[in-house]
Coordinates of C-alpha atoms in Angstrom, one line a residue:
M1 CA -5.7 -15.0 0.6
T2 CA -7.9 -17.5 -0.6
D3 CA -7.4 -21.0 -2.2
P4 CA -9.4 -22.1 -4.7
T5 CA -9.7 -25.8 -3.2
L6 CA -11.0 -24.9 0.0
D7 CA -14.7 -25.9 0.8
S8 CA -17.3 -23.8 1.7
D9 CA -16.6 -24.0 5.7
A10 CA -13.1 -22.9 5.0
L11 CA -13.8 -20.2 3.1
R12 CA -16.3 -18.8 5.5
E13 CA -13.9 -19.0 8.1
R14 CA -10.9 -17.5 6.2
A15 CA -13.5 -14.6 5.4
L16 CA -14.7 -14.2 8.9
G17 CA -10.9 -14.1 10.3
S18 CA -9.9 -11.5 7.2
L19 CA -13.0 -9.5 8.6
A20 CA -12.4 -9.6 12.2
T21 CA -8.7 -8.6 11.7
A22 CA -9.3 -5.6 9.9
R23 CA -11.9 -4.3 12.2
D24 CA -9.6 -5.1 15.3
R25 CA -7.2 -2.7 13.4
T26 CA -9.6 -0.3 12.5
T27 CA -10.9 -0.1 16.4
L28 CA -7.3 0.2 17.8
L29 CA -6.6 3.5 15.2
T30 CA -9.8 4.9 16.2
T31 CA -9.8 4.7 19.8
C32 CA -6.2 5.6 20.7
V33 CA -7.1 9.2 20.6
E34 CA -9.5 11.5 21.9
E35 CA -12.7 12.7 19.9
P36 CA -11.2 15.9 18.7
D37 CA -8.1 14.2 16.9
L38 CA -11.1 12.1 15.3
T39 CA -13.2 14.7 13.7
A40 CA -10.1 17.0 13.1
Q41 CA -8.6 17.1 9.6
H42 CA -4.8 16.6 10.2
S43 CA -3.5 17.2 6.5
P44 CA -6.1 18.2 3.5
L45 CA -4.4 15.3 1.9
M46 CA -6.5 12.8 4.3
S47 CA -9.9 12.5 5.8
P48 CA -10.8 13.2 9.2
L49 CA -10.4 10.1 11.0
V50 CA -14.3 9.5 11.3
W51 CA -15.1 9.9 8.2
D52 CA -12.8 6.6 7.4
L53 CA -14.5 4.7 10.1
A54 CA -18.1 5.4 8.9
H55 CA -17.1 4.9 5.3
I56 CA -15.7 1.8 6.1
G57 CA -19.4 0.6 7.5
N58 CA -20.8 2.1 4.1
Q59 CA -18.8 0.4 1.9
E60 CA -19.3 -2.8 3.9
E61 CA -23.3 -2.1 3.8
L62 CA -23.6 -1.4 0.3
W63 CA -21.6 -4.4 -1.1
L64 CA -22.2 -7.2 1.5
L65 CA -25.8 -6.5 2.7
R66 CA -27.3 -4.9 -0.2
A67 CA -25.4 -6.4 -3.5
V68 CA -24.9 -9.9 -1.7
A69 CA -27.7 -10.2 0.5
G70 CA -30.5 -8.1 -1.5
R71 CA -31.2 -6.3 2.0
E72 CA -32.9 -2.9 1.9
A73 CA -30.7 0.3 2.9
M74 CA -30.3 0.9 6.5
R75 CA -29.5 4.6 6.0
P76 CA -29.5 5.7 2.4
E77 CA -29.5 9.3 3.7
I78 CA -25.7 9.2 4.3
D79 CA -24.5 7.1 1.2
G80 CA -23.5 10.4 -0.6
L81 CA -21.7 11.8 2.7
Y82 CA -19.1 8.9 2.4
D83 CA -19.0 8.4 -1.5
A84 CA -15.5 8.9 -2.0
F85 CA -15.8 10.1 -5.5
E86 CA -18.5 12.8 -4.5
H87 CA -16.3 14.6 -1.9
P88 CA -12.6 15.7 -2.1
R89 CA -10.6 14.7 1.2
A90 CA -9.8 18.5 1.7
A91 CA -13.7 18.9 1.8
R92 CA -14.9 16.1 4.2
P93 CA -14.5 18.0 7.1
S94 CA -17.1 20.4 6.1
L95 CA -20.0 17.8 5.4
P96 CA -22.4 16.9 8.3
L97 CA -20.5 13.5 9.4
L98 CA -21.7 11.1 12.0
P99 CA -20.2 11.9 15.0
P100 CA -17.8 9.4 16.5
G101 CA -20.2 7.2 18.5
E102 CA -22.7 7.1 16.1
A103 CA -20.0 6.2 13.4
R104 CA -19.1 3.5 15.4
A105 CA -22.5 2.3 16.4
Y106 CA -23.3 2.2 12.8
A107 CA -20.1 0.1 11.7
A108 CA -20.9 -2.5 14.6
E109 CA -24.6 -2.9 13.4
V110 CA -23.6 -3.4 9.8
R111 CA -20.9 -6.1 11.1
G112 CA -23.4 -7.8 13.1
R113 CA -25.8 -8.2 10.0
V114 CA -22.8 -9.2 7.8
L115 CA -21.9 -12.1 10.1
D116 CA -25.6 -13.1 9.8
V117 CA -25.2 -13.2 6.0
L118 CA -21.8 -14.6 5.7
E119 CA -23.2 -17.9 7.8
S120 CA -25.7 -18.5 5.0
T121 CA -24.1 -17.6 1.8
A122 CA -23.2 -19.9 -1.0
F123 CA -20.0 -19.0 -2.1
H124 CA -20.9 -19.9 -5.8
G125 CA -23.2 -18.6 -8.4
T126 CA -22.2 -14.8 -9.0
R127 CA -19.0 -13.4 -9.6
L128 CA -19.5 -11.1 -6.3
T129 CA -20.0 -14.4 -4.1
E130 CA -17.6 -16.8 -6.1
A131 CA -15.3 -18.0 -3.5
G132 CA -16.1 -15.6 -1.2
F133 CA -14.7 -12.5 -3.4
A134 CA -16.9 -9.9 -1.9
F135 CA -16.3 -10.5 1.8
G136 CA -12.6 -10.7 0.4
M137 CA -12.9 -7.5 -1.3
I138 CA -14.3 -5.9 2.0
A139 CA -11.7 -7.0 4.3
Q140 CA -9.0 -5.6 1.5
H141 CA -11.0 -2.3 1.5
E142 CA -11.3 -1.9 5.4
Q143 CA -7.6 -2.9 5.6
Q144 CA -6.8 -0.1 2.9
H145 CA -8.2 2.4 4.9
D146 CA -6.7 1.3 8.3
E147 CA -3.5 2.1 6.1
T148 CA -4.9 5.5 5.3
M149 CA -5.6 6.0 8.8
L150 CA -2.2 5.1 9.8
I151 CA -1.0 7.7 7.5
T152 CA -3.4 10.1 9.0
H153 CA -1.7 8.8 12.5
Q154 CA 1.9 9.9 11.6
L155 CA 0.6 13.4 10.2
R156 CA -1.2 14.5 13.0
R157 CA 0.9 16.5 15.5
G158 CA 0.8 15.6 19.2
P159 CA 2.4 13.0 21.6
Q160 CA 2.6 9.4 20.8
A161 CA -0.7 7.7 20.5
L162 CA 0.5 4.4 19.1
T163 CA 2.9 2.2 19.8
A164 CA 4.5 -1.4 18.7
P165 CA 7.6 -3.4 18.9
D166 CA 10.5 -3.0 16.5
P167 CA 11.4 -5.5 14.1
A168 CA 13.8 -8.0 15.4
A169 CA 17.3 -7.3 15.3
A170 CA 19.3 -8.7 12.2
A171 CA 22.7 -9.2 11.3
P172 CA 24.1 -6.5 9.0
F173 CA 23.5 -7.5 5.5
T174 CA 26.6 -8.7 3.5
G175 CA 25.0 -10.5 0.4
P176 CA 25.8 -8.9 -3.1
A177 CA 24.2 -5.5 -3.9
E178 CA 22.1 -6.7 -6.7
V179 CA 20.6 -9.5 -8.7
L180 CA 20.8 -10.9 -12.1
V181 CA 17.2 -11.1 -13.3
P182 CA 17.5 -13.4 -16.7
G183 CA 15.8 -12.3 -19.9
G184 CA 12.4 -14.3 -21.4
P185 CA 8.9 -14.3 -20.7
F186 CA 6.9 -14.7 -17.6
T187 CA 3.3 -14.7 -16.6
M188 CA 2.6 -11.1 -15.0
G189 CA -1.0 -10.8 -13.1
T190 CA -3.5 -13.6 -12.1
S191 CA -6.4 -15.3 -13.2
T192 CA -6.8 -17.7 -10.4
E193 CA -6.3 -15.7 -7.1
P194 CA -9.9 -15.7 -6.0
W195 CA -9.4 -12.7 -4.0
A196 CA -7.2 -10.6 -6.3
L197 CA -9.0 -7.2 -7.5
D198 CA -9.8 -6.1 -11.0
N199 CA -6.5 -4.2 -11.8
E200 CA -4.2 -7.4 -11.3
R201 CA -6.3 -9.4 -14.1
P202 CA -6.2 -11.3 -16.1
A203 CA -2.8 -13.2 -16.3
H204 CA -0.8 -12.3 -19.2
V205 CA 2.7 -13.3 -20.9
R206 CA 5.2 -10.6 -20.9
E207 CA 8.7 -10.6 -22.4
V208 CA 11.3 -8.9 -19.8
A209 CA 15.1 -8.3 -21.0
A210 CA 17.7 -9.2 -18.5
F211 CA 18.7 -6.8 -15.9
H212 CA 19.9 -6.1 -12.5
I213 CA 17.7 -4.9 -9.5
D214 CA 19.1 -4.0 -6.0
T215 CA 18.9 -6.9 -3.6
T216 CA 17.5 -4.7 -1.0
P217 CA 15.6 -1.3 -1.0
V218 CA 17.2 2.0 -1.0
T219 CA 18.6 2.7 2.7
N220 CA 18.3 5.5 4.3
A221 CA 22.4 6.0 4.8
A222 CA 22.4 5.6 0.7
Y223 CA 19.5 8.3 0.2
Q224 CA 21.6 10.7 2.8
A225 CA 24.8 10.1 0.3
F226 CA 22.3 11.9 -2.3
I227 CA 21.5 14.6 -0.5
E228 CA 24.6 15.2 0.8
D229 CA 26.0 15.5 -2.9
G230 CA 23.9 18.1 -3.4
G231 CA 21.3 15.8 -5.1
Y232 CA 18.4 18.3 -4.5
D233 CA 20.2 21.4 -6.0
D234 CA 21.1 19.8 -9.1
P235 CA 18.6 19.6 -12.0
R236 CA 20.4 16.9 -14.0
W237 CA 18.9 14.1 -11.9
W238 CA 15.3 15.6 -12.0
A239 CA 12.3 15.2 -14.5
P240 CA 11.3 18.6 -15.2
E241 CA 8.0 18.4 -13.5
G242 CA 9.9 17.0 -10.2
W243 CA 12.5 19.8 -10.3
T244 CA 9.7 22.5 -10.7
H245 CA 7.7 20.7 -7.6
I246 CA 10.6 20.5 -5.4
R247 CA 12.0 24.1 -6.0
Q248 CA 8.2 25.5 -5.4
Q249 CA 7.7 23.4 -2.5
G250 CA 11.5 24.1 -0.9
I251 CA 11.8 19.9 -0.7
G252 CA 15.3 18.9 0.2
A253 CA 14.8 15.8 2.2
P254 CA 12.1 12.8 2.8
L255 CA 9.2 13.9 4.3
F256 CA 9.3 14.3 8.3
W257 CA 13.0 14.4 7.9
W258 CA 15.0 17.8 9.2
R259 CA 18.9 18.2 10.0
E260 CA 20.1 19.4 13.5
G261 CA 23.7 20.1 13.4
R262 CA 25.4 17.1 11.4
Q263 CA 22.7 14.7 12.1
W264 CA 19.2 13.8 10.4
L265 CA 16.1 13.6 12.7
R266 CA 13.0 12.3 11.8
R267 CA 9.2 12.5 13.1
R268 CA 7.5 9.2 13.4
F269 CA 4.1 8.6 15.2
G270 CA 4.8 11.4 17.5
V271 CA 8.5 10.4 18.5
T272 CA 11.6 12.2 17.3
E273 CA 14.5 9.9 16.6
V274 CA 17.7 9.8 14.6
V275 CA 17.2 8.5 11.3
P276 CA 18.4 4.6 11.3
P277 CA 21.2 4.6 8.4
D278 CA 19.9 0.8 7.8
E279 CA 16.3 1.3 7.3
P280 CA 14.9 1.4 3.9
V281 CA 14.1 5.2 2.9
L282 CA 10.6 6.2 3.9
H283 CA 8.0 8.6 2.4
V284 CA 9.7 9.9 -0.7
S285 CA 7.9 10.9 -3.8
W286 CA 8.3 9.4 -7.3
Y287 CA 10.3 12.2 -8.4
E288 CA 12.7 11.8 -5.5
A289 CA 12.9 8.1 -6.2
D290 CA 13.5 8.8 -10.0
A291 CA 16.3 11.2 -9.4
Y292 CA 18.1 9.2 -6.7
A293 CA 18.1 6.3 -9.3
R294 CA 19.9 8.8 -12.0
W295 CA 22.5 10.0 -9.7
A296 CA 23.5 6.4 -9.0
G297 CA 23.6 5.6 -12.3
R298 CA 20.6 3.4 -12.2
R299 CA 16.7 4.0 -13.2
L300 CA 13.8 2.6 -11.3
P301 CA 12.5 -0.8 -12.2
T302 CA 9.5 -1.1 -14.5
E303 CA 6.5 -2.7 -13.0
A304 CA 7.1 -5.8 -15.3
E305 CA 10.5 -6.0 -13.9
W306 CA 9.6 -5.9 -10.4
E307 CA 6.8 -8.5 -10.7
K308 CA 9.3 -10.9 -12.5
A309 CA 12.0 -10.3 -9.6
A310 CA 9.0 -10.7 -7.4
R311 CA 7.2 -13.9 -8.8
H312 CA 9.4 -15.7 -11.1
D313 CA 10.9 -19.1 -10.4
P314 CA 13.7 -19.9 -13.0
A315 CA 14.3 -23.5 -11.9
G316 CA 10.3 -24.1 -12.3
G317 CA 9.6 -21.7 -15.2
R318 CA 6.5 -20.5 -13.2
S319 CA 4.9 -17.3 -11.4
M320 CA 4.4 -17.8 -8.0
R321 CA 2.0 -16.0 -5.5
Y322 CA 4.8 -14.4 -3.6
P323 CA 8.5 -14.3 -3.6
W324 CA 8.8 -17.5 -1.4
G325 CA 6.6 -19.4 -3.0
E326 CA 2.5 -20.3 -2.5
A327 CA 2.1 -20.1 1.1
D328 CA 0.5 -17.1 2.8
P329 CA 3.0 -14.5 4.7
T330 CA 4.0 -15.2 8.3
P331 CA 6.2 -12.7 10.2
E332 CA 9.3 -14.8 9.6
R333 CA 8.9 -13.8 6.0
A334 CA 7.8 -10.2 6.0
N335 CA 7.0 -7.2 7.9
L336 CA 3.2 -6.5 7.2
G337 CA 0.1 -5.8 9.2
Q338 CA 1.2 -3.0 11.1
R339 CA 3.1 -5.2 13.7
H340 CA 5.6 -2.9 13.6
L341 CA 5.3 0.8 12.9
R342 CA 8.6 1.1 10.7
P343 CA 10.4 -0.9 8.4
A344 CA 12.8 -3.6 9.2
P345 CA 16.4 -3.4 8.5
A346 CA 17.6 -3.5 4.4
G347 CA 18.4 -7.4 4.2
S348 CA 16.3 -8.6 6.7
Y349 CA 13.8 -11.6 6.3
P350 CA 15.7 -14.0 4.5
A351 CA 13.2 -16.9 4.7
G352 CA 11.0 -14.2 2.2
E353 CA 13.5 -13.8 -0.3
S354 CA 12.7 -14.8 -3.9
P355 CA 14.7 -17.9 -5.7
L356 CA 17.0 -15.5 -7.2
G357 CA 17.8 -13.8 -4.0
V358 CA 15.9 -10.4 -3.7
R359 CA 14.9 -9.7 -0.4
Q360 CA 11.8 -7.5 0.9
L361 CA 9.8 -7.7 -1.8
I362 CA 6.8 -8.0 -0.1
G363 CA 6.4 -5.7 3.1
D364 CA 8.5 -2.9 4.7
V365 CA 8.1 0.1 2.1
W366 CA 5.6 0.3 -1.0
E367 CA 8.1 0.5 -4.1
W368 CA 8.0 3.1 -6.6
T369 CA 8.3 1.8 -10.2
A370 CA 8.9 3.5 -13.5
S371 CA 5.5 2.5 -15.0
D372 CA 2.4 4.6 -15.2
F373 CA -0.9 2.9 -14.0
L374 CA -2.3 1.1 -16.9
P375 CA -4.9 -1.8 -17.6
Y376 CA -3.7 -5.1 -18.2
P377 CA -4.3 -6.5 -21.7
G378 CA -8.0 -8.0 -21.4
F379 CA -9.1 -6.0 -18.5
T380 CA -12.5 -5.9 -17.1
A381 CA -13.9 -3.3 -14.5
F382 CA -15.1 -5.2 -11.7
P383 CA -17.4 -4.8 -9.5
Y384 CA -17.3 -1.2 -10.6
K385 CA -15.1 1.0 -12.4
E386 CA -14.2 3.5 -9.7
Y387 CA -11.9 1.0 -8.0
S388 CA -9.5 1.0 -10.8
E389 CA -10.5 1.9 -14.5
V390 CA -11.0 6.0 -13.5
F391 CA -7.2 6.1 -12.5
F392 CA -5.6 4.6 -15.6
G393 CA -3.1 6.9 -17.1
P394 CA 0.0 8.7 -17.4
E395 CA -1.2 10.7 -14.3
Y396 CA -0.3 8.0 -11.4
K397 CA 2.6 5.6 -11.2
V398 CA 2.5 2.1 -9.8
L399 CA 4.0 1.3 -6.4
R400 CA 4.4 -2.2 -5.6
G401 CA 5.1 -4.7 -2.6
G402 CA 3.1 -3.4 0.3
S403 CA 4.5 -1.8 3.5
F404 CA 4.9 -2.3 7.1
A405 CA 1.3 -0.7 7.2
V406 CA -0.3 -3.4 5.0
D407 CA -2.2 -6.4 6.0
P408 CA -1.6 -9.6 4.1
V409 CA -5.1 -9.6 2.9
A410 CA -4.2 -6.6 0.8
C411 CA -1.1 -7.7 -0.2
R412 CA 0.4 -10.4 -2.6
G413 CA 3.1 -10.7 -5.8
T414 CA 0.2 -9.3 -7.9
F415 CA -1.1 -6.4 -6.2
R416 CA -0.9 -3.1 -7.7
N417 CA -0.9 0.2 -5.8
W418 CA -0.7 3.7 -7.4
D419 CA -0.5 7.4 -6.9
Y420 CA 0.7 10.8 -7.8
P421 CA 4.3 10.9 -8.3
I422 CA 4.4 14.2 -6.0
R423 CA 3.0 11.7 -3.2
R424 CA 5.1 11.5 0.1
Q425 CA 2.7 11.1 2.8
I426 CA 2.6 7.4 2.3
F427 CA 4.6 4.8 3.1
S428 CA 6.8 4.5 -0.1
G429 CA 10.4 3.8 -0.8
F430 CA 11.9 2.2 -3.2
R431 CA 14.8 0.1 -5.0
T432 CA 17.0 0.6 -8.3
A433 CA 17.5 -1.5 -11.5
R434 CA 19.8 -1.3 -14.5
S435 CA 19.6 -3.0 -17.8
V436 CA 22.3 -5.5 -18.4
S437 CA 24.1 -3.4 -21.2
S438 CA 24.4 -0.7 -18.8

């Protein structure tokens, strides 16, 4: 995150720290397994890890060495190989990709040159360099790929390769099940967050009617009640396209779950474990989240409702950067940055709750909303249409809030994610809402 009041030295330090943090995570994710696991495609939904590794370096070269510094291309012949829009993920294993050692060397050489550029760049004069935007964009891009690589690690078969401490134990949450969010206008999006991406912009006023929202994300235990009540066998709860999809695919539980006797088990990064009842449910599609909400007599919150619950301070009548205020995330406020490889129990992180008392709006699990991914009024694509604009439309649903796999640099109260409503390999969960009249 960046603060517009920071001077050039502070901006340089923040950019350097964000780039270094991202590279440390990339290195871990690509050195904890042997070369065959780097070059294999573990799912047609995901790229080989070695593609992500070189793509990270290629995007950094394109934007920081070529666009910002005006330097000649280092390896122009590989640009097409690592263009995400030229080759779908399922086709990438057949490409003449750089082998792991060469991909690492390329990314490292790019980074070395970028650090020289960072030392001499003035953080003003162009939109790309203003407040270090291009460096922040590339740090966010790498962290987004670190999240997709973590998804690939979850999909891969084989022994455990990643470990991390569990979130700190917390007392069972005994607060209210839902919170009333008052009706009225609020400011959605941002025009002032320097590293915000184009789809978060511009700030604009939205009118939202009063509604209730779950205090915490829906838990595994609550979702199991839906399963046990025949939720996957009753078309009343499902959008028609969702019902068709789950019947065709034979889906009857969240991804990576299976039942043994009377117990639900799951696979998590190579380890089999009992599904923990108090954690937010994970690896559910939008269709599954929507069906659960209908079964529970509720609905998914709209994107505007979610953001109002996360950012609105009724006492000050303002929209904050985060539920807890303006300060950057800390380990006491949110489960981010792959520090833990699982969500924390529902109700954790009281220091991160919103002024209205809603918890875990940032981190733990991406939360599906009811909304299609659409531009805000006054949207302008920057710095390229392929980041957001080409995805706008009813095919994609919006997710908010980030997950345990997301770094703080790529997660804030205005950050928007999107995916197809059938997707389940992502670190997705949800919370429900209801209108005041319901």
